[in-house]
Coordinates of C-alpha atoms in Angstrom, one line a residue:
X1 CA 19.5 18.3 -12.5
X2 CA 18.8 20.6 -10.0
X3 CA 16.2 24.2 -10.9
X4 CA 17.5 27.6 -9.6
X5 CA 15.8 30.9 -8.9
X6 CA 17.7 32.7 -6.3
X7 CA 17.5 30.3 -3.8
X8 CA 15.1 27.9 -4.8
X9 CA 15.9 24.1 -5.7
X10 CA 13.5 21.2 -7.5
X11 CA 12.3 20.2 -3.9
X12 CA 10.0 23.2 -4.1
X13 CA 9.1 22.5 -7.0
X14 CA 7.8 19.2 -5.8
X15 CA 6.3 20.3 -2.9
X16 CA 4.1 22.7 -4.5
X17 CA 2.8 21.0 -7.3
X18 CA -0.1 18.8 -5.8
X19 CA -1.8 21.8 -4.8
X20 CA -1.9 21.9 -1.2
X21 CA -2.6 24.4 0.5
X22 CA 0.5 23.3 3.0
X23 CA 3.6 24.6 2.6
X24 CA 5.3 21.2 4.4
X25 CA 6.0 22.0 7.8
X26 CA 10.0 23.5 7.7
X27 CA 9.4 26.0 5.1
X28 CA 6.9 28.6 6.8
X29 CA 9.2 30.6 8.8
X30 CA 11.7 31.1 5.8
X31 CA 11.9 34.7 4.4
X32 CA 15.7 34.6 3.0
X33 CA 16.4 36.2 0.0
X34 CA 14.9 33.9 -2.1
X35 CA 11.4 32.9 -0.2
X36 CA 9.9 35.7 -2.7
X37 CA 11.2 33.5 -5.7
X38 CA 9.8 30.4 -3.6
X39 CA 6.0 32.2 -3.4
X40 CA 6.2 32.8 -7.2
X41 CA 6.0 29.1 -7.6
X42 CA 2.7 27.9 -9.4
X43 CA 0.4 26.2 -6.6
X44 CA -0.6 23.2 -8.8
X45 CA 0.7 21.6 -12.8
X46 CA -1.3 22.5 -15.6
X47 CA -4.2 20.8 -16.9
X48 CA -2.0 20.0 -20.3
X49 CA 0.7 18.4 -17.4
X50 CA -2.0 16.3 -15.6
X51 CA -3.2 14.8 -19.0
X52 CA 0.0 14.0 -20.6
X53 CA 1.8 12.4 -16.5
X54 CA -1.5 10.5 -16.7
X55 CA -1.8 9.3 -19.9
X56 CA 2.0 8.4 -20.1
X57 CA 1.1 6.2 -16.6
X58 CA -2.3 4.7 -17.9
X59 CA -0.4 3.3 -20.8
X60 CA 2.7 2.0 -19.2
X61 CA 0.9 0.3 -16.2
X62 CA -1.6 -1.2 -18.5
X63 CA 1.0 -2.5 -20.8
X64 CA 3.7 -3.8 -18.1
X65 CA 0.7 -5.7 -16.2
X66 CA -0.7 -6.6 -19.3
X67 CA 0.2 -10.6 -19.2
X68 CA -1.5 -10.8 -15.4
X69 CA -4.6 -9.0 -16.3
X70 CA -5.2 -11.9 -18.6
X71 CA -4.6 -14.2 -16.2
X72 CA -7.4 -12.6 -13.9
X73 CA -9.6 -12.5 -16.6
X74 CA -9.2 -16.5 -17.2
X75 CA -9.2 -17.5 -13.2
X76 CA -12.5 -15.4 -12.8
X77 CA -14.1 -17.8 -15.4
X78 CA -17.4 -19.2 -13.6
X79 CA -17.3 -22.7 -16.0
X80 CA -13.7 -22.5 -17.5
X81 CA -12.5 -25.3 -20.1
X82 CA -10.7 -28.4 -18.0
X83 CA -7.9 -27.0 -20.3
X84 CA -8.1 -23.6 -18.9
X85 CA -7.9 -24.2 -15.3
X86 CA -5.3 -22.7 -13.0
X87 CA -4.4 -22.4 -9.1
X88 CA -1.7 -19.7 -9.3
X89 CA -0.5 -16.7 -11.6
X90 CA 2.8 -17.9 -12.4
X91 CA 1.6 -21.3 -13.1
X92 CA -1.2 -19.9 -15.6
X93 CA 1.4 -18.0 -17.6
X94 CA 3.6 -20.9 -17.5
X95 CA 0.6 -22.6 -19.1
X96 CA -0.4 -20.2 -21.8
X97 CA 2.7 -19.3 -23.5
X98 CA 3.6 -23.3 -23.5
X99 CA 0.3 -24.6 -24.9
X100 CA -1.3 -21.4 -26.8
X101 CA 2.3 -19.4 -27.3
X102 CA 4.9 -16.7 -26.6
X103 CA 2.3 -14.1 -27.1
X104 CA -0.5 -15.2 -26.5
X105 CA -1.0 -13.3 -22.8
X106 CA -0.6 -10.1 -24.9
X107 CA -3.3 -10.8 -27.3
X108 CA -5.4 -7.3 -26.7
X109 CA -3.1 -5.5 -25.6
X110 CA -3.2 -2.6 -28.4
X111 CA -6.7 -1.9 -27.7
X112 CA -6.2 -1.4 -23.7
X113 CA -2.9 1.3 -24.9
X114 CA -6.0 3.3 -27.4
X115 CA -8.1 3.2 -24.4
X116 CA -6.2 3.8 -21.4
X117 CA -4.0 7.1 -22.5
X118 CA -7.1 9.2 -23.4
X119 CA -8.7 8.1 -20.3
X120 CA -6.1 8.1 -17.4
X121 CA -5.5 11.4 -19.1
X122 CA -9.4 12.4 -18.2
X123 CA -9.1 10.6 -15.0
X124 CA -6.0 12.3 -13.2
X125 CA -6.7 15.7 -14.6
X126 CA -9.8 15.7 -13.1
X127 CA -8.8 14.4 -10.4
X128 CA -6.5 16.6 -9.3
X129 CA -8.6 19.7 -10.9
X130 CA -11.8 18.6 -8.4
X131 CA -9.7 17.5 -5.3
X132 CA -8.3 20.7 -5.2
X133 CA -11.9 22.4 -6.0
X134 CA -13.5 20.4 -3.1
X135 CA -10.4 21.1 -0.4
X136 CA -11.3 24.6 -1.1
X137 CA -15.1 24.5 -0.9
X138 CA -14.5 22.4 2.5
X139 CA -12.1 25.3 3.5
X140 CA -9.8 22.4 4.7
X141 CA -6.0 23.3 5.4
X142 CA -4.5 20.0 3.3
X143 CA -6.2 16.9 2.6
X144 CA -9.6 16.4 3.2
X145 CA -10.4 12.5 2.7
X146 CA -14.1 13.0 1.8
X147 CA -12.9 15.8 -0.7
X148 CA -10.2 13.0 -2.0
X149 CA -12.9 10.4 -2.2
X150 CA -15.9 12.6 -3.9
X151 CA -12.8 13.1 -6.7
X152 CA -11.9 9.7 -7.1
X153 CA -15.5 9.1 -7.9
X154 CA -16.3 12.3 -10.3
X155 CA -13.1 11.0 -12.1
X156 CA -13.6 7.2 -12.5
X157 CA -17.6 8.9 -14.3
X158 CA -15.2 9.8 -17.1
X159 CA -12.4 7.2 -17.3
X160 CA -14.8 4.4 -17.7
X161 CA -16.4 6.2 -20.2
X162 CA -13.8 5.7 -22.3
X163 CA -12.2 2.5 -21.0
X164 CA -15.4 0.2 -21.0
X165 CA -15.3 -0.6 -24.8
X166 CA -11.9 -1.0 -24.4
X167 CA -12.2 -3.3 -21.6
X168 CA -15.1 -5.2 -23.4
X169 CA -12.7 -6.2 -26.3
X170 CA -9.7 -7.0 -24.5
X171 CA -11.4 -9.6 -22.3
X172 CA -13.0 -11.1 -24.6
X173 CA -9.6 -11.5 -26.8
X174 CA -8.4 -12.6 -23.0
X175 CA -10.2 -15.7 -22.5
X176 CA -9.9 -19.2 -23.6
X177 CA -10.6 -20.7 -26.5
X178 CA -10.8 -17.1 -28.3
X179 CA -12.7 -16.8 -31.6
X180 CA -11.0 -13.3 -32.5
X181 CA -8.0 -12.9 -33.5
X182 CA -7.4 -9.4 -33.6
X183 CA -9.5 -6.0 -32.0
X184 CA -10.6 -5.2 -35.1
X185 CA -12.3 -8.0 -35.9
X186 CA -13.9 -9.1 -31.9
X187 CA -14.9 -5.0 -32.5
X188 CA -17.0 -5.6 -35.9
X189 CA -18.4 -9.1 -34.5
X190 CA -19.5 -8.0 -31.6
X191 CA -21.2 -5.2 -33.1
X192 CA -23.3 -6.7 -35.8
X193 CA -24.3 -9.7 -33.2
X194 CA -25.3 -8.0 -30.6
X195 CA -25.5 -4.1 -30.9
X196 CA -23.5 -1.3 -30.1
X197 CA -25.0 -1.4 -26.5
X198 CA -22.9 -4.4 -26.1
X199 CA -20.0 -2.1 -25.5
X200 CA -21.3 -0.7 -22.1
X201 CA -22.9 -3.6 -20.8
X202 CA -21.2 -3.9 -18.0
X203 CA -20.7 0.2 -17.4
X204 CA -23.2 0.5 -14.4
X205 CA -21.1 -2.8 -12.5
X206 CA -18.4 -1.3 -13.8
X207 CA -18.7 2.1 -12.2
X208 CA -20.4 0.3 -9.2
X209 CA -16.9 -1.6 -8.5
X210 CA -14.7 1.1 -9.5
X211 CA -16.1 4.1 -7.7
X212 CA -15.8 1.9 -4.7
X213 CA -12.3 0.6 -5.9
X214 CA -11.5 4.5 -6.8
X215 CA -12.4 6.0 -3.3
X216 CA -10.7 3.6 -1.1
X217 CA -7.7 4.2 -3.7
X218 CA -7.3 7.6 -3.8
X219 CA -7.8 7.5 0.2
X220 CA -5.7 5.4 1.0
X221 CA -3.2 7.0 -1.5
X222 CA -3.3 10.0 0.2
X223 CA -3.5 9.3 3.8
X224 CA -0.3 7.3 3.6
X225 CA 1.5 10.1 1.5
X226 CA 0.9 12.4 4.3
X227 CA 2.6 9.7 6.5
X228 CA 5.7 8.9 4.2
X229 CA 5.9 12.1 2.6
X230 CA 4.2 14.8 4.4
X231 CA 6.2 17.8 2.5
X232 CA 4.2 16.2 -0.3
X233 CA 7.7 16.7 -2.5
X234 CA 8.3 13.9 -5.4
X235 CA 9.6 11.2 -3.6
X236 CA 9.5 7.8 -5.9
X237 CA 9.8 5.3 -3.5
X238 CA 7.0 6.8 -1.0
X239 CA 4.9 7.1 -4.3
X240 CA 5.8 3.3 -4.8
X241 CA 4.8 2.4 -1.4
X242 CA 1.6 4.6 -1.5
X243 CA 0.2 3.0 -4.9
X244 CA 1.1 -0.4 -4.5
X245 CA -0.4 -0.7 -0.8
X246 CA -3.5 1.7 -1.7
X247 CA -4.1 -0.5 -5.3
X248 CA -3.9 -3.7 -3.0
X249 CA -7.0 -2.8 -0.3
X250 CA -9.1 -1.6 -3.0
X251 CA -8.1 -4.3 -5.7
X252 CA -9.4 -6.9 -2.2
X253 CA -12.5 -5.0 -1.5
X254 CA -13.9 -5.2 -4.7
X255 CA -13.5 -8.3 -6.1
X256 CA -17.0 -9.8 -6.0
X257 CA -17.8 -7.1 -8.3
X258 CA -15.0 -7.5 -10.5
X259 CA -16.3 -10.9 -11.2
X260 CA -19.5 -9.7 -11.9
X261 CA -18.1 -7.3 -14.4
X262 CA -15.8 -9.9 -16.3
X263 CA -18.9 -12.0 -16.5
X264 CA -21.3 -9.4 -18.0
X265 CA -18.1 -8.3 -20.5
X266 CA -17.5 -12.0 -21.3
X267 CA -21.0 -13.4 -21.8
X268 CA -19.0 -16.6 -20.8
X269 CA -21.0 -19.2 -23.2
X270 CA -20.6 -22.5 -21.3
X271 CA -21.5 -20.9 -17.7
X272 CA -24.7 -19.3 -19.5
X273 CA -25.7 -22.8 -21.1
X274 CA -25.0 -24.4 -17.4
X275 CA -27.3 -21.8 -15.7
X276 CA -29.6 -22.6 -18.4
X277 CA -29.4 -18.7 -20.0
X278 CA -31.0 -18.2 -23.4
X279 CA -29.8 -14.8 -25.0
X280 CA -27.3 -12.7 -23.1
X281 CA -26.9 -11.5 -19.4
X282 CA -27.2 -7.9 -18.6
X283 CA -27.9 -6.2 -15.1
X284 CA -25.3 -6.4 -11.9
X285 CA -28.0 -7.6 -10.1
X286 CA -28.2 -10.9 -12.3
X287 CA -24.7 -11.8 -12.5
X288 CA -24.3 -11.6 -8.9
X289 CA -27.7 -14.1 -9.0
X290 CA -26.0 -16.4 -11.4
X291 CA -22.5 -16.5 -9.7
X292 CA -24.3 -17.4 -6.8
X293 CA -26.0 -19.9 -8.4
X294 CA -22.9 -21.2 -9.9
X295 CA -19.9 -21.2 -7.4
X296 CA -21.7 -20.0 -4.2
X297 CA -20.2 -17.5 -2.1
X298 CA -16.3 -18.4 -3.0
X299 CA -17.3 -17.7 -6.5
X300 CA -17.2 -14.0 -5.4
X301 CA -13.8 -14.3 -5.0
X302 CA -12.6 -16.2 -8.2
X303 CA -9.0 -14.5 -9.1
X304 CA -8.5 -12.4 -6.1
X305 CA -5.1 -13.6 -5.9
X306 CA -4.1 -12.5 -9.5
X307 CA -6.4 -9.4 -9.2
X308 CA -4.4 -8.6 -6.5
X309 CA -1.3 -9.3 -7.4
X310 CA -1.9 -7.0 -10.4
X311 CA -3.3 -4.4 -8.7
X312 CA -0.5 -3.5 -6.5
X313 CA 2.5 -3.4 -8.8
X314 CA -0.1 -1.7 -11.3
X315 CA -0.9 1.3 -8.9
X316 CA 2.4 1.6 -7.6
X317 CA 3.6 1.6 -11.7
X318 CA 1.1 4.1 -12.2
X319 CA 1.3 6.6 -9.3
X320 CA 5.1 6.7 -9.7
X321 CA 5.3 6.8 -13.5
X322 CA 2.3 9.8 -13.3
X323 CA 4.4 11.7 -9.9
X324 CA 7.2 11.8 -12.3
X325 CA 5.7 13.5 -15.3
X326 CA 3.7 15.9 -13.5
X327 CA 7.6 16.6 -11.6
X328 CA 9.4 17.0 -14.8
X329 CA 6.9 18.7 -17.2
X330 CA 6.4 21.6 -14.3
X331 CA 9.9 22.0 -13.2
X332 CA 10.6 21.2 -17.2
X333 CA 8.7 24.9 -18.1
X334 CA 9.8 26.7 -15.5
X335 CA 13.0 25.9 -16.6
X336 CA 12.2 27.3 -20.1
X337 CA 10.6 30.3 -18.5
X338 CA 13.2 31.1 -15.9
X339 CA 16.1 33.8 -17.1
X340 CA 19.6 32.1 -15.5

């Protein structure tokens, strides 16, 4: 399905929705009859557009890479049960659905969906609103990295807001040996026992990996779009590539405090009673002191392999998924605007 106004086609569409200030090389010097139609174009998607591509590609990434975030979640155990102990991502899920069931990798899965639609929403709406805010304050003509990294970081503030209770529950309902059996129910325990403020726990780790994570991300995304795809048009597979490579570095960088943050979410009993911890962990500082203490330096870099491995197809799912949306809904009311 191709959009029509004069002479304009759905690759201008695409190429003018990021909001660049580029018009992509081969189309400055056009004035044919329909480069007036081609101007009219809106520079960027609408907020409304933003929130629904994003929240459409926070669910479906979450829920596609659903079975190997539990996997990570298990292999960054400090002191897991000789029951729960894994060398590779297949083999772990080979080991799950055999000895605990078919869906047992899914287990959480419903409270990851509530969390991650209203907050991939939040997170590439303002995203896109304050990269394209900073690129203008910096008066630079297309991508400026810093401006892509201060956005990365403004938006992760707001998406782990919302996804840090989320994440809480669905690790716990991850590991091993399990006592809850539904989100419900981990949500009530782990309320009355230990407080409401057991829900963001692990939010200052957590924004200390992922504003790191987020940075190098959206960099990365970025620069290697203006390699693959410099018209900045929607092109799925340079999206693809883009994610998956840019989810990859980031996903390797920031491991050590990945395990941090699954330790501080998990309050992993038998590595507390083997550090010889009364009460619970808080603090980044301390969970990097007991990892440490437990594993030594490779215990920074429990599940890198599986965090990894979900990270790239889980970027590359997301960017793609989220490219599409914002392409359709724009060119979708234009369409509905647009006399034929």
């Amino acid at each position: 399905m191709e959009l029509r106004r004069g002479g304009v086609g759905s690759q201008a569409v695409g190429r003018r929705m990021d909001g660049d200030s580029r018009d992509g090389g081969g189309g400055g010097g056009c004035k044919d009859g329909g480069s007036e139609d081609y101007e009219n174009l809106p520079t960027s998607a609408s907020l409304s557009t933003h929130m629904t591509a994003g929240a459409m590609a926070g669910i479906l990434e979450h829920s596609v890479m659903y079975p190997v975030d539990s996997v990570k979640t298990r292999m960054q155990s400090l002191n897991p049960d000789p029951k729960a102990q894994y060398t590779s991502v297949y083999g772990a899920l080979k080991k799950i659905i055999r000895t605990e069931g078919f869906w047992r990798p899914l287990r959480g899965l419903n409270v990851m969906v509530m969390g991650a639609g209203p907050a991939h929403a939040m997170y590439f709406a303002c995203y896109e609103n304050m990269k394209r805010t900073l690129n203008a304050a910096f008066h630079h003509q297309g991508n400026s990295h810093l401006a892509n990294g201060i956005a990365g970081s403004m938006a992760t503030l707001l998406h782990d807001a919302v996804m840090n209770p989320a994440e809480v529950v669905k690790q716990r309902m991850q590991m091993y040996n399990s006592p809850h059996r539904s989100a419900l129910s981990c949500v009530w325990t782990v309320w009355r026992t230990e407080g409401v403020g057991a829900f963001y726990r692990s939010y200052t780790t957590q924004l200390t990996m992922n504003i790191p994570f987020q940075s190098i991300h959206f960099i990365t995304y970025e620069f290697l779009q203006e390699q693959v795809n410099p018209h900045r048009g929607y092109n799925p597979q340079s999206h693809i590539i883009s994610g998956g490579l840019a989810g990859a570095l980031a996903a390797a960088a920031t491991t050590p405090l990945d395990v941090c943050k699954t330790l501080l979410n998990t309050q992993e009993n038998m590595a507390l009673n083997l550090a010889n911890i009364s009460g619970r962990l808080s603090g980044m500082a301390n969970a990097f002191r007991m990892v440490y203490q437990l594993n030594g330096l490779p215990g920074y870099f429990k599940g890198m392999q599986a965090r990894v491995i979900y990270q790239m197809p889980s970027t590359a799912i997301s960017w793609s998924v989220y490219e599409f949306f914002k392409y359709f809904l724009t060119k979708h009311k234009l369409e509905n605007r647009t006399p034929y």
